[in-house]
PDB file of C-alpha atoms and ligand atoms in Angstrom:
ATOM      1  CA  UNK Z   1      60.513 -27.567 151.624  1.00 62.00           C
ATOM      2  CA  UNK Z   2      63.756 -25.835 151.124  1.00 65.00           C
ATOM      3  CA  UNK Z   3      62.781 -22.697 152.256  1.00 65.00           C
ATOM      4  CA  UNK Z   4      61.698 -24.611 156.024  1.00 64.00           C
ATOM      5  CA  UNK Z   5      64.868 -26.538 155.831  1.00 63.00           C
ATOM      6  CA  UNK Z   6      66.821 -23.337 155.739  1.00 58.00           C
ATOM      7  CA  UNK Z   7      65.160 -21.661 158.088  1.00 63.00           C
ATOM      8  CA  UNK Z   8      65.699 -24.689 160.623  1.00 59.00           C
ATOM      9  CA  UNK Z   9      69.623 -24.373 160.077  1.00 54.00           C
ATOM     10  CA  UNK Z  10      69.585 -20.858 160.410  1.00 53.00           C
ATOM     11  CA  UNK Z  11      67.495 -20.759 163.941  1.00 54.00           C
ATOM     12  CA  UNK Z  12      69.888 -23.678 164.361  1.00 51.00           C
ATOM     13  CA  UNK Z  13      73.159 -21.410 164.171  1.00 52.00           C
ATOM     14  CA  UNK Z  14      71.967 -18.742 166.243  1.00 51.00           C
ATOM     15  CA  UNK Z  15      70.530 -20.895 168.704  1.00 48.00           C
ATOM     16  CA  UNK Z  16      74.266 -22.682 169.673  1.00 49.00           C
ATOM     17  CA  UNK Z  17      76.066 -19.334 168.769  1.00 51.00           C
ATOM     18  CA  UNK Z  18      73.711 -17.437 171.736  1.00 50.00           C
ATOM     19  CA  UNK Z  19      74.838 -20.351 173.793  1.00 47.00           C
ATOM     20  CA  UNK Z  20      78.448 -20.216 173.123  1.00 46.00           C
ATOM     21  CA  UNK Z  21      78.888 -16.634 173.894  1.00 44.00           C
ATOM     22  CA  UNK Z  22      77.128 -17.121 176.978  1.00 43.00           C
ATOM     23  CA  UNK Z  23      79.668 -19.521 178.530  1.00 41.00           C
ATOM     24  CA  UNK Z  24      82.256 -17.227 176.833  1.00 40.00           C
ATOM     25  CA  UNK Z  25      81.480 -14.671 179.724  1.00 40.00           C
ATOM     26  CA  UNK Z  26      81.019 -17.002 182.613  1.00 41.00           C
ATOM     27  CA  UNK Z  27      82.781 -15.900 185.446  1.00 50.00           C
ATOM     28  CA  UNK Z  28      85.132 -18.994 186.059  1.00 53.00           C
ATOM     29  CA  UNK Z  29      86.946 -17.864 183.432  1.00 54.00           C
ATOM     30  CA  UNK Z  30      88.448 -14.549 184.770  1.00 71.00           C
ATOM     31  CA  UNK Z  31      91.723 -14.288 185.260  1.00 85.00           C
ATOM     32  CA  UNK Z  32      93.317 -15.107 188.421  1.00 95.00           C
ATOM     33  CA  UNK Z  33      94.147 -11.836 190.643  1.00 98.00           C
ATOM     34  CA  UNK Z  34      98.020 -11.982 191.808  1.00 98.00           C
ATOM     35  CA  UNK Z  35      97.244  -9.009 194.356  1.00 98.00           C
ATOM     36  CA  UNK Z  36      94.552  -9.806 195.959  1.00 98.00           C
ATOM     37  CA  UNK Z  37      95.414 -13.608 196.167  1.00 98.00           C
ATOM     38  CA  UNK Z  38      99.041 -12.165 197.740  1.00 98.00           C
ATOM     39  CA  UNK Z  39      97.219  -9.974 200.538  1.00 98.00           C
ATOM     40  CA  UNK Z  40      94.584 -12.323 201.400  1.00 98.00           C
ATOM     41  CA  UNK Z  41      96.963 -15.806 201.957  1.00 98.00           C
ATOM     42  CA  UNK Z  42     100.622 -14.322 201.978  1.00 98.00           C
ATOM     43  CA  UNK Z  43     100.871 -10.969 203.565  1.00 97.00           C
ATOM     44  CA  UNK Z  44     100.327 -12.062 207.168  1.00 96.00           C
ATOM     45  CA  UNK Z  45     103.667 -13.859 206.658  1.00 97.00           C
ATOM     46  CA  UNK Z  46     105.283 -11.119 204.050  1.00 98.00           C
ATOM     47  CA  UNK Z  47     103.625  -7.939 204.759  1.00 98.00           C
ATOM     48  CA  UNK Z  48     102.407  -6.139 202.220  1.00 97.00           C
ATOM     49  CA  UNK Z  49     105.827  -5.234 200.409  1.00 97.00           C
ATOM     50  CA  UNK Z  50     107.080  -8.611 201.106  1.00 98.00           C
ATOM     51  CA  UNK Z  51     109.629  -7.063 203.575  1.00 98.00           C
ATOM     52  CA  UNK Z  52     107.846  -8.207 207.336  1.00 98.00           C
ATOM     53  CA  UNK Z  53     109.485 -11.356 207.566  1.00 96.00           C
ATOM     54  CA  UNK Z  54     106.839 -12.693 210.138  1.00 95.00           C
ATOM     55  CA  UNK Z  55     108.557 -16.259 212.331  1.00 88.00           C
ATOM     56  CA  UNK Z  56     111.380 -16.143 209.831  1.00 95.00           C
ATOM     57  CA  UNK Z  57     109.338 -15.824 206.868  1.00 97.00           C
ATOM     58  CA  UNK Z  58     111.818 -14.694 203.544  1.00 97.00           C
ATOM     59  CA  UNK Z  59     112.151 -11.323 202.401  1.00 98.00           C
ATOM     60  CA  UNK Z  60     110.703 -11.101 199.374  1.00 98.00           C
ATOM     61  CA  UNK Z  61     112.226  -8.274 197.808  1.00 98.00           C
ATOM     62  CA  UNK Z  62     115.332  -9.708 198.177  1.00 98.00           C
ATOM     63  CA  UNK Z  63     114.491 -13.494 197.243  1.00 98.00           C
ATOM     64  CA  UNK Z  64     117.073 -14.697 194.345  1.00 97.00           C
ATOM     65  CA  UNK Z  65     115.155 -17.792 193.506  1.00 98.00           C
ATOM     66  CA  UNK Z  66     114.043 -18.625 189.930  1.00 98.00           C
ATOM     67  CA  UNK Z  67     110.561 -17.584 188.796  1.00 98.00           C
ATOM     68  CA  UNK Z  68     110.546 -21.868 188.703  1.00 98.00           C
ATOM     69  CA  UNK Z  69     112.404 -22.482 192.373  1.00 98.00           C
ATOM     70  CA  UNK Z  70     109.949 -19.306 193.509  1.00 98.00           C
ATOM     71  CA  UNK Z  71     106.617 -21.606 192.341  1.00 98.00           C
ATOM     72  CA  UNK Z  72     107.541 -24.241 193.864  1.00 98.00           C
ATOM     73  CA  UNK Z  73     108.480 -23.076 197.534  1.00 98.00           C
ATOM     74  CA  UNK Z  74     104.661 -21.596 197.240  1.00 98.00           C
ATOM     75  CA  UNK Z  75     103.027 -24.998 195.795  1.00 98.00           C
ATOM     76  CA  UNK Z  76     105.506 -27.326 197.713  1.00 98.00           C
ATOM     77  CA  UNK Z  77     106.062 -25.365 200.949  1.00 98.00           C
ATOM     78  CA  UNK Z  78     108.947 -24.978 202.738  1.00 97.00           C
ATOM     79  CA  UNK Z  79     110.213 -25.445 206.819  1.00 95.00           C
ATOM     80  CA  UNK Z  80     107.397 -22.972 208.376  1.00 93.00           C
ATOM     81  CA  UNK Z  81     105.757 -22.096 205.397  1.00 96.00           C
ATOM     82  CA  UNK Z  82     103.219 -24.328 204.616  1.00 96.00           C
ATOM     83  CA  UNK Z  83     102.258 -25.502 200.830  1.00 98.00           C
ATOM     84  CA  UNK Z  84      99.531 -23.916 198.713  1.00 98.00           C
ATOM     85  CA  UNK Z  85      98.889 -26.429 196.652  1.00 97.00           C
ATOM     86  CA  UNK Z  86      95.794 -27.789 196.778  1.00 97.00           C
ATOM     87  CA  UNK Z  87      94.831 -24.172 198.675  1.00 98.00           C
ATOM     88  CA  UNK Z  88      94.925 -22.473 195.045  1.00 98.00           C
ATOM     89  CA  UNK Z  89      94.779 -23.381 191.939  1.00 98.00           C
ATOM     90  CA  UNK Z  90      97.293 -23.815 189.206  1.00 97.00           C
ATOM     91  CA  UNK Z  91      96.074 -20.585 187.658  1.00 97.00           C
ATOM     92  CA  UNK Z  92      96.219 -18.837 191.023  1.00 98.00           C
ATOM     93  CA  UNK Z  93     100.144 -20.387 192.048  1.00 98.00           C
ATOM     94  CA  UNK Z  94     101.558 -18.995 188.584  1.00 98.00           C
ATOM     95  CA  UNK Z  95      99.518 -14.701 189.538  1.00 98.00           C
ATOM     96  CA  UNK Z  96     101.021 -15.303 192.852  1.00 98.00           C
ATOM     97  CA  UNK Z  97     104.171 -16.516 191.466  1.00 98.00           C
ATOM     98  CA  UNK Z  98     104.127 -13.553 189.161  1.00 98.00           C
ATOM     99  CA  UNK Z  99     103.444 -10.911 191.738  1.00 98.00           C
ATOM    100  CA  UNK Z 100     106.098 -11.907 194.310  1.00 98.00           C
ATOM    101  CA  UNK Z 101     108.200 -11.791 191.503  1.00 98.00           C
ATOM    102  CA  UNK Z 102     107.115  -8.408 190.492  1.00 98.00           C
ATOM    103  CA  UNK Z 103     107.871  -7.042 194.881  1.00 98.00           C
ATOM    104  CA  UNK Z 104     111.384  -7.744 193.964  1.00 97.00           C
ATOM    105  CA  UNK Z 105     113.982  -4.161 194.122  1.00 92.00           C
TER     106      UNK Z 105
HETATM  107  C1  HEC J   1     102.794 -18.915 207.884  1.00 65.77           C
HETATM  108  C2  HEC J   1     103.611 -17.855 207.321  1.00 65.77           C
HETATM  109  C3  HEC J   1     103.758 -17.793 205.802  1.00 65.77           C
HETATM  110  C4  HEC J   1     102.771 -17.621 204.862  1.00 65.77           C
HETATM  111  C5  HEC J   1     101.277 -17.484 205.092  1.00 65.77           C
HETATM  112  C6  HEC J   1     103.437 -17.583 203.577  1.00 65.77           C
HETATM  113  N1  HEC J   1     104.774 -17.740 203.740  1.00 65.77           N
HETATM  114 FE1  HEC J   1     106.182 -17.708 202.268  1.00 65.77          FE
HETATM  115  N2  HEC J   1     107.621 -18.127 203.606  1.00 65.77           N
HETATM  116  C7  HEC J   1     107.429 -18.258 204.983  1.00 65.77           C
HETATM  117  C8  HEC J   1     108.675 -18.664 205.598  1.00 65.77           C
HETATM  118  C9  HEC J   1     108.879 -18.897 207.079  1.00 65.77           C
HETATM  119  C10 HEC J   1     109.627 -18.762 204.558  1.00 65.77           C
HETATM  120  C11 HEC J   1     111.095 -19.189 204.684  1.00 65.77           C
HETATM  121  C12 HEC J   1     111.127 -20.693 204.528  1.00 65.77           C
HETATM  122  C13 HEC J   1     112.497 -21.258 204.802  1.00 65.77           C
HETATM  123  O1  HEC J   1     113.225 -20.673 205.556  1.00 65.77           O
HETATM  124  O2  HEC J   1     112.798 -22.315 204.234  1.00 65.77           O
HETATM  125  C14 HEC J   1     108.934 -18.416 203.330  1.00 65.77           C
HETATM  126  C15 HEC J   1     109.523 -18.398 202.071  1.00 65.77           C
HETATM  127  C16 HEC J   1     108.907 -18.014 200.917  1.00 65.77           C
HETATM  128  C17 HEC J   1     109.537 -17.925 199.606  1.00 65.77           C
HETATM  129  C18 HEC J   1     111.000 -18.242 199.295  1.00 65.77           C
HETATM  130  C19 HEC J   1     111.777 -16.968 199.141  1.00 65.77           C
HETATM  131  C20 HEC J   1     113.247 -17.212 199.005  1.00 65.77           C
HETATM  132  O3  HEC J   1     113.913 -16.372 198.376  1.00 65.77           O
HETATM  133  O4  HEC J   1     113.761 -18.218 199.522  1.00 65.77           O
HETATM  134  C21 HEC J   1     108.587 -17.522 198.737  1.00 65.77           C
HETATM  135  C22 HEC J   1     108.758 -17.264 197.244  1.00 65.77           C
HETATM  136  C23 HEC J   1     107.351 -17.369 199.474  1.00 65.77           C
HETATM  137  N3  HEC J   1     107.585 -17.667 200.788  1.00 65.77           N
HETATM  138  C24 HEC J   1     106.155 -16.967 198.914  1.00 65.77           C
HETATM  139  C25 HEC J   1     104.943 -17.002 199.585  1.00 65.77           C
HETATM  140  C26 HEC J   1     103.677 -16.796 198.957  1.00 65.77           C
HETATM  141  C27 HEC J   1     103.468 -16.456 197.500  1.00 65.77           C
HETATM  142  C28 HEC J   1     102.722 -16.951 199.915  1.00 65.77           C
HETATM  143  C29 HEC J   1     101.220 -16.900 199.751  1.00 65.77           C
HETATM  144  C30 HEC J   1     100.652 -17.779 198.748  1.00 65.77           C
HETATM  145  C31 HEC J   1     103.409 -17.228 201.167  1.00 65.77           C
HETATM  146  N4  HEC J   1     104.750 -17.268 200.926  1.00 65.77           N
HETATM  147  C32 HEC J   1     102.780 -17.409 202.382  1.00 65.77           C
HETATM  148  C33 HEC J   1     106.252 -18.053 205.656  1.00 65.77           C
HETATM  149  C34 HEC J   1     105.012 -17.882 205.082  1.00 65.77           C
END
C-alpha cells in the first residue's frame, strides 16, 4: 500500500511540474520590445532617430525631461501628441520609455 501511495505522489509531482514549465514558456510573458514598439506607434511623429519633428513633434535626441516626466508625456499625452495609455501596456510604456531615452546624444 505504500509502495502505490508513493507512486501516486510521485506521478503527482511530475504531473504539476510538466504543467508549470509549460506556462513558464508561454508567450505572454516575453519581454516587451522598445524598438519595434518605437517604429511601429512613434516614428511617424519622431522619425526613426527621433530627430523628424513631424507637426511640431519634440526632438528626441535633445529632450531634457526625466526618465519619469519622459513616461508620462507618452502615457498622459501632451498638446498634439496624443496619450498611449490604454494603447500599450504598462510593460510596453516603461521599453518605450527606455528606448527614447536611449536616442538621446
Ligand atoms: C501624432 C504625432 C506623434 C506621435 C505618434 C508621437 N508623438 Fe511624441 N510628441 C509629439 C508632439 C507634437 C510632441 C510635443 C508636444 C508638446 O509640444 O507639448 C511630442 C513630445 C514627445 C515627448 C516629450 C519630449 C520633450 O523633451 O518634451 C516624448 C518623450 C515623446 N513625444 C515620446 C513619444 C513616444 C515614445 C511615442 C510613441 C509611443 C510618441 N511620442 C508618439 C507628437 C507625436
Amino acid at each position: 500500500m505504500k509502495v502505490l501511495k508513493f507512486a501516486v505522489f510521485t506521478f503527482f509531482v511530475f504531473f504539476t511540474m510538466g504543467f508549470s514549465s509549460c506556462s513558464g514558456s508561454s508567450p505572454g510573458n516575453e519581454k516587451a520590445d522598445g524598438a519595434g514598439l518605437y517604429k511601429k506607434h512613434c516614428r511617424l511623429c519622431h522619425g526613426v532617430d527621433g530627430t523628424l519633428g513631424l507637426s511640431g513633434a519634440a526632438d528626441l535626441s535633445r529632450s531634457a525631461l526625466s526618465p519619469e516626466d519622459t513616461r508620462r508625456v507618452i502615457e498622459s499625452g501632451r498638446r498634439t501628441m496624443q496619450a498611449f495609455d490604454g494603447v500599450l501596456n504598462e510593460e510596453e510604456i516603461k521599453a518605450v520609455t527606455d528606448y527614447v531615452i536611449s536616442l538621446r546624444r
